[in-house]
mmCIF file of C-alpha atoms in Angstrom:
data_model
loop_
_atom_site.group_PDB
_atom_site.id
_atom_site.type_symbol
_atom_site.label_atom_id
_atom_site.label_comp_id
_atom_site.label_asym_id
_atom_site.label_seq_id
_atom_site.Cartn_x
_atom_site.Cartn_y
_atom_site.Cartn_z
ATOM 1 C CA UNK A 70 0.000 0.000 0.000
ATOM 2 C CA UNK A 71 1.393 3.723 -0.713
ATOM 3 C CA UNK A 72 1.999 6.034 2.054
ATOM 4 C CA UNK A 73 -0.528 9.164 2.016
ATOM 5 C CA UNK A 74 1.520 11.839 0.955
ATOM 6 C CA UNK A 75 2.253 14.194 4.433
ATOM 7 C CA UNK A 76 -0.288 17.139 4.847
ATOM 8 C CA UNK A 77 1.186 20.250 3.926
ATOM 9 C CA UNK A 78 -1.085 23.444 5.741
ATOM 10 C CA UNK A 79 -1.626 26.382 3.518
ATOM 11 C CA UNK A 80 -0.788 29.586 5.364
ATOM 12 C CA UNK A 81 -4.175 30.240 7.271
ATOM 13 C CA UNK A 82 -4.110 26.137 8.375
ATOM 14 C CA UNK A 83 -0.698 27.010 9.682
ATOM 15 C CA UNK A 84 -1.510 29.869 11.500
ATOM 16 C CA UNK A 85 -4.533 28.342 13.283
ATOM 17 C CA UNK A 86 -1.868 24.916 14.136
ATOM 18 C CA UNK A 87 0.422 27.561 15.681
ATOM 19 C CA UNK A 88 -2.088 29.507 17.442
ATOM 20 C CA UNK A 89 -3.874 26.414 19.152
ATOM 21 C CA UNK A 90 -0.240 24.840 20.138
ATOM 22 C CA UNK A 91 1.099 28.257 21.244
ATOM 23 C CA UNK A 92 -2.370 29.637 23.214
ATOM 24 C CA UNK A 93 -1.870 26.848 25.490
ATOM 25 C CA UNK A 94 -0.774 27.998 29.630
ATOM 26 C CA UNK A 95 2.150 26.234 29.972
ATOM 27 C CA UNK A 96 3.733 28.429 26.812
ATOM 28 C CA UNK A 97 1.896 31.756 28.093
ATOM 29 C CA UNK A 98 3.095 31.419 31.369
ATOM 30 C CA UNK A 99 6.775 29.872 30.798
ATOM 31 C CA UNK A 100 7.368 32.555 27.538
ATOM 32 C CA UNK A 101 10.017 34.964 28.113
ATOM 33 C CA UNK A 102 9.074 38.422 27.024
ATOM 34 C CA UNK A 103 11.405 37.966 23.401
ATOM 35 C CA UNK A 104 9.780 35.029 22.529
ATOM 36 C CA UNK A 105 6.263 36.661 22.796
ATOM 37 C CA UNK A 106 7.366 39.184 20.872
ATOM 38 C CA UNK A 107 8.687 36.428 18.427
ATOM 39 C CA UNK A 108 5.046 34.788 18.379
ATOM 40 C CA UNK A 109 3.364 37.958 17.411
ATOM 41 C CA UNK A 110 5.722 38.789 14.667
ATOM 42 C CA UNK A 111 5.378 35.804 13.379
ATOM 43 C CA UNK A 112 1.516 36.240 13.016
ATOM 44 C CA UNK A 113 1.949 39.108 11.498
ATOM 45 C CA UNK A 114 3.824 37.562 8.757
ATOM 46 C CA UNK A 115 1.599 34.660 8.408
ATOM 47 C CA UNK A 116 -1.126 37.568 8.059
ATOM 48 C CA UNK A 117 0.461 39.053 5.385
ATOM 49 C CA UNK A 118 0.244 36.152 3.288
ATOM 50 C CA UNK A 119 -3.403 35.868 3.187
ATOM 51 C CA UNK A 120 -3.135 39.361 0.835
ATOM 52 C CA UNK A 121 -3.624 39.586 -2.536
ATOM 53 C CA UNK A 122 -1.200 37.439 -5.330
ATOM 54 C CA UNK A 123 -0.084 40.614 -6.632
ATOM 55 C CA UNK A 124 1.433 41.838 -3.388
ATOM 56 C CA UNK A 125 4.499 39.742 -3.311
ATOM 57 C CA UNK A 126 5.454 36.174 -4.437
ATOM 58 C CA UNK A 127 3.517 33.292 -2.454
ATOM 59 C CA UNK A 128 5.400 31.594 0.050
ATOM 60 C CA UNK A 129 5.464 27.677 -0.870
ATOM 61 C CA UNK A 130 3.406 25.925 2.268
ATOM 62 C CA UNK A 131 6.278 22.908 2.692
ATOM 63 C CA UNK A 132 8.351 26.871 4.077
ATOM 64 C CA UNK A 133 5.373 27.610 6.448
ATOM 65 C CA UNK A 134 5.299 24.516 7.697
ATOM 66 C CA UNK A 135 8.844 24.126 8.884
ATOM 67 C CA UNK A 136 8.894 27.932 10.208
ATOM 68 C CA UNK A 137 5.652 26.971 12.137
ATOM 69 C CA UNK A 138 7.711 23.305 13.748
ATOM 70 C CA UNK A 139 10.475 25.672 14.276
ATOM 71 C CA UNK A 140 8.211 28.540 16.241
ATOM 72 C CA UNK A 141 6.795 25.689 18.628
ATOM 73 C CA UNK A 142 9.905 23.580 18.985
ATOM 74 C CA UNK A 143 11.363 26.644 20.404
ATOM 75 C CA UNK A 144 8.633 27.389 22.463
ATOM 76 C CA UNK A 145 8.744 24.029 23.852
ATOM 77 C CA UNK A 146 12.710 24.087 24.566
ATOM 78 C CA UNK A 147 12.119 27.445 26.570
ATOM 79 C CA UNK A 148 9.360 26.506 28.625
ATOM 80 C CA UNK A 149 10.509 23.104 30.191
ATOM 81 C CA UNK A 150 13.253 24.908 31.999
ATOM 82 C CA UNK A 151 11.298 27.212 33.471
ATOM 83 C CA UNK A 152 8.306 25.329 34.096
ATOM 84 C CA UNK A 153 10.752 22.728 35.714
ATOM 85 C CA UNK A 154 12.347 25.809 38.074
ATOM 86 C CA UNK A 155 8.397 26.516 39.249
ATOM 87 C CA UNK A 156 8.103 22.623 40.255
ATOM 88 C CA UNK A 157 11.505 22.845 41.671
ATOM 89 C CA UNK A 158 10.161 25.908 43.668
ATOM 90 C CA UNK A 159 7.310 24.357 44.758
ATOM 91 C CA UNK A 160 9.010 21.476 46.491
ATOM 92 C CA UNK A 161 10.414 24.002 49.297
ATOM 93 C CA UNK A 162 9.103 24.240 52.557
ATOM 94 C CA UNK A 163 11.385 26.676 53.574
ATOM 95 C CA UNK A 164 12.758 29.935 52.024
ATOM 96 C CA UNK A 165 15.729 28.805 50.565
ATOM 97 C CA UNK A 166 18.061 31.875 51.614
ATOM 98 C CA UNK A 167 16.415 31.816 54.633
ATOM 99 C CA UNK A 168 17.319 29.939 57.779
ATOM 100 C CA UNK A 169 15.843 31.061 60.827
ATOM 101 C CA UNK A 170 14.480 28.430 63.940
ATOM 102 C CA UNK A 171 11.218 27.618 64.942
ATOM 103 C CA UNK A 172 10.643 30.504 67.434
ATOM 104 C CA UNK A 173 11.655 32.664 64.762
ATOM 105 C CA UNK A 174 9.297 31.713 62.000
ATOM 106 C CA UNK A 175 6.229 31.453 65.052
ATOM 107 C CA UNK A 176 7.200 35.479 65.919
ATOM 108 C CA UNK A 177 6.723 35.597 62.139
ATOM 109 C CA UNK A 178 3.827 34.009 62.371
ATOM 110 C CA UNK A 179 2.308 35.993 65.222
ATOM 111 C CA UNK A 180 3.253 39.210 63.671
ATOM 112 C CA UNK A 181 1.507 38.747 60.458
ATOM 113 C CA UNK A 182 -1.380 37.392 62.457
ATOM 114 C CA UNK A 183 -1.809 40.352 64.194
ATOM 115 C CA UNK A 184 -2.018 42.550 61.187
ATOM 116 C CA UNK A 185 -4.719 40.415 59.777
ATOM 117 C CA UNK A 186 -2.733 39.071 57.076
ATOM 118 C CA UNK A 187 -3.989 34.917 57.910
ATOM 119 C CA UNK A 188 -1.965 33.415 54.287
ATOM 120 C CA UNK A 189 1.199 34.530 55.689
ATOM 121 C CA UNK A 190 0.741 33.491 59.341
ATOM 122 C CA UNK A 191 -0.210 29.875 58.521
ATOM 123 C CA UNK A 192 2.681 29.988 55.983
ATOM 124 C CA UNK A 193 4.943 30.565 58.681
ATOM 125 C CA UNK A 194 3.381 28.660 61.415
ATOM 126 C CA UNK A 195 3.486 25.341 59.359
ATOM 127 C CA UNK A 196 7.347 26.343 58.666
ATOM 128 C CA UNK A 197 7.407 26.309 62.835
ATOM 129 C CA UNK A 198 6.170 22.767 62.940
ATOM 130 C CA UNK A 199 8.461 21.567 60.494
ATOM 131 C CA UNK A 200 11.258 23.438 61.880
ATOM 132 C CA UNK A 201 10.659 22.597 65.125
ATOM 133 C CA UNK A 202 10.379 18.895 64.214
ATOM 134 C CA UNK A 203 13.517 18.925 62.712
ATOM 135 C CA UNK A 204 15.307 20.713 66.088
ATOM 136 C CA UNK A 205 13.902 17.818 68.473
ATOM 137 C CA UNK A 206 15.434 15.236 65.827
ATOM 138 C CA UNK A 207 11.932 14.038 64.667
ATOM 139 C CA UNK A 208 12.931 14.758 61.273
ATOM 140 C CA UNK A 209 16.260 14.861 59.423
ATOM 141 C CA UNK A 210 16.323 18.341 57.971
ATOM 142 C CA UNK A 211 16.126 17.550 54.099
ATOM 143 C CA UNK A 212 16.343 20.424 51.275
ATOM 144 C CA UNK A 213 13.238 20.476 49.075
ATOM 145 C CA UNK A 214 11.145 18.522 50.971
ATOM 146 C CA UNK A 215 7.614 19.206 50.376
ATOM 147 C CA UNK A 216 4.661 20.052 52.722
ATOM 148 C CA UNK A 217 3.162 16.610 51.806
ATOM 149 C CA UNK A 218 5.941 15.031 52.853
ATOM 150 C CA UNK A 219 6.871 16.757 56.011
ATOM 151 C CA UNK A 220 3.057 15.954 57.181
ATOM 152 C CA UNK A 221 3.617 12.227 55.935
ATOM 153 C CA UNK A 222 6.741 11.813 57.759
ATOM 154 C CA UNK A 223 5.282 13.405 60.760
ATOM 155 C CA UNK A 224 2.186 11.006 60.842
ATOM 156 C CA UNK A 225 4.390 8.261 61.714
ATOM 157 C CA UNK A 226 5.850 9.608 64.860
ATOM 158 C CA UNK A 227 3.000 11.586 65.273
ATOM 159 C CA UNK A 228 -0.364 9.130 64.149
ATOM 160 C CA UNK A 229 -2.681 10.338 66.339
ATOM 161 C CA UNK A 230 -2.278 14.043 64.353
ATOM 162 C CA UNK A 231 -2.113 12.316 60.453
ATOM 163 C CA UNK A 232 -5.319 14.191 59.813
ATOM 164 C CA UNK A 233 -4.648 17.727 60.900
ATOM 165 C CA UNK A 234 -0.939 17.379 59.480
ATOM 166 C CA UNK A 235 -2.300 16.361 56.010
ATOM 167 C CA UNK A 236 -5.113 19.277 56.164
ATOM 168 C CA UNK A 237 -2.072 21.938 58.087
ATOM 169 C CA UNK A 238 0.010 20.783 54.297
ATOM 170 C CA UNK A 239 -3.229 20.924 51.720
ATOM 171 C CA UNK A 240 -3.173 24.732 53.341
ATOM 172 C CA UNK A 241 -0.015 25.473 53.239
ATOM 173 C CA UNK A 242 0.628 24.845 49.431
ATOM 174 C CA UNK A 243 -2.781 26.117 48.689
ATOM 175 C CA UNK A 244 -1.822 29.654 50.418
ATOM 176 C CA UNK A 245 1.950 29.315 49.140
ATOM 177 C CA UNK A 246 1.318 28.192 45.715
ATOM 178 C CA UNK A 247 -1.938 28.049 44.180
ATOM 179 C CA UNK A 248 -4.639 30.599 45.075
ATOM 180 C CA UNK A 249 -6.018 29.929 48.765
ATOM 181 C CA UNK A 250 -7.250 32.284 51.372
ATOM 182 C CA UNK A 251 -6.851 31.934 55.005
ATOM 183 C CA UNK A 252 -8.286 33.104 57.719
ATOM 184 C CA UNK A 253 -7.984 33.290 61.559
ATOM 185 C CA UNK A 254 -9.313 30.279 61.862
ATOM 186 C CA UNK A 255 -6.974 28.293 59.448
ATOM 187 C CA UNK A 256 -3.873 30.109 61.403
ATOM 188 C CA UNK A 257 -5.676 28.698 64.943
ATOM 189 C CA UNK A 258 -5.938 25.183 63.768
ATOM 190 C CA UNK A 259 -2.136 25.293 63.192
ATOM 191 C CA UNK A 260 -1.183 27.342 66.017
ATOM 192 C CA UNK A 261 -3.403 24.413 67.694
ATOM 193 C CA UNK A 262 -1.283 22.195 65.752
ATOM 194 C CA UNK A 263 2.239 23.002 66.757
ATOM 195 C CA UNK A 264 1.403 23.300 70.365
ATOM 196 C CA UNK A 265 0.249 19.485 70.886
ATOM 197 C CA UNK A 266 3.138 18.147 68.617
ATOM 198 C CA UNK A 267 5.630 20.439 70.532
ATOM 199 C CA UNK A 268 4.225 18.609 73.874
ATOM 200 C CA UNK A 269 4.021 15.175 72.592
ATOM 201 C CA UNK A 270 6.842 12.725 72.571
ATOM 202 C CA UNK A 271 7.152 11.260 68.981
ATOM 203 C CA UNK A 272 6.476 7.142 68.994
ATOM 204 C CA UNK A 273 9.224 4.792 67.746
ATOM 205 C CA UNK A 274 8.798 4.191 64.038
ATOM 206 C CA UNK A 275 6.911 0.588 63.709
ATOM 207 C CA UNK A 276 6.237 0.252 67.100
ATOM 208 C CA UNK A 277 3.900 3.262 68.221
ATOM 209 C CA UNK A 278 5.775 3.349 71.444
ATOM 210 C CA UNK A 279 6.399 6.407 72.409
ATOM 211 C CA UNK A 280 10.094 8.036 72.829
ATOM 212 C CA UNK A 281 11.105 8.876 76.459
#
């Protein structure tokens, strides 16, 4: 049987291939500001093509094809890096060029409670618990580790608190990197939080015995 010859787009079929790759988040938000400008240049161009024969010579459509592979492969190449850096980013608990203790970040904590601003309080009053955790030896302090993880690991010293630590973690990322509010109630629950863990002893891993 003979192979269907490839499909070669005609200017306005390339333009709309280009647009529906290129309109998509990951490129809007990842873009730097050149290769925007790039993009809209580019449609500009493709525009131009749709005038009249007489304007200027026609453009064969194997040449828009391969300028449009070349527009997106770019695109692509660009935006893994910095898409990577955001997931990178998003695996920190703590502020990477800062390193302060547990009393610290609860002063913090207090601070921005008392000027009503609740995201940043519970922000730092989760980065008390871990830090805190990580002073008594509970956990080994660990670069990148994730809220997740910091309430998973705590849930096994800590079992009878799994819930609250996995609900004190869903906050924390959704105030520190998606698009949650907080209030003074979400900053009690943790405050509530860090006070029982900071009084409990932490139970042998495996054996739910707790640690003299």
């Amino acid at each position: 049987m003979a192979a269907e010859p490839p499909v070669i787009p005609g200017a306005g079929e390339a333009r709309r291939w280009a647009a529906e790759e290129l309109s998509k988040q990951e490129y809007r938000d990842a873009a730097p500001s050149w290769l925007d400008s790039l993009w809209r240049n580019f449609l500009d161009w493709l525009q131009s093509l749709d005038g009249s024969p007489g304007d200027a010579a026609p453009v064969p459509s194997p040449v828009i094809a391969l300028v449009v592979a070349a527009i997106i492969a770019a695109a692509i190449i660009l935006a893994r890096p910095r898409r990577n850096a955001r997931v990178r980013q998003a695996k920190d608990v703590f502020e990477r060029e800062t390193a302060l203790a547990a009393a610290d970040y609860r002063k913090r904590a207090e601070a921005a409670a008392a000027g009503g601003k609740w995201g940043d309080a519970v922000v730092d009053r989760f980065r008390a618990v871990v830090r805190r955790a990580e002073d008594r030896g509970v956990l080994d302090p660990q670069p990148g580790r994730t809220a997740d993880e910091a309430a998973r690991a705590l849930s096994v010293p800590f079992s009878s608190e799994s819930v609250r630590l996995s609900r004190a973690a869903a906050t924390f990322d959704g105030i520190r990197y998606g698009n949650g509010v907080a209030g003074g109630r979400d900053y009690q629950e943790i405050v509530e939080l860090d006070t029982v863990l900071d009084a409990m002893k932490p139970a042998t891993a495996g054996t739910g015995v707790a640690l003299p």
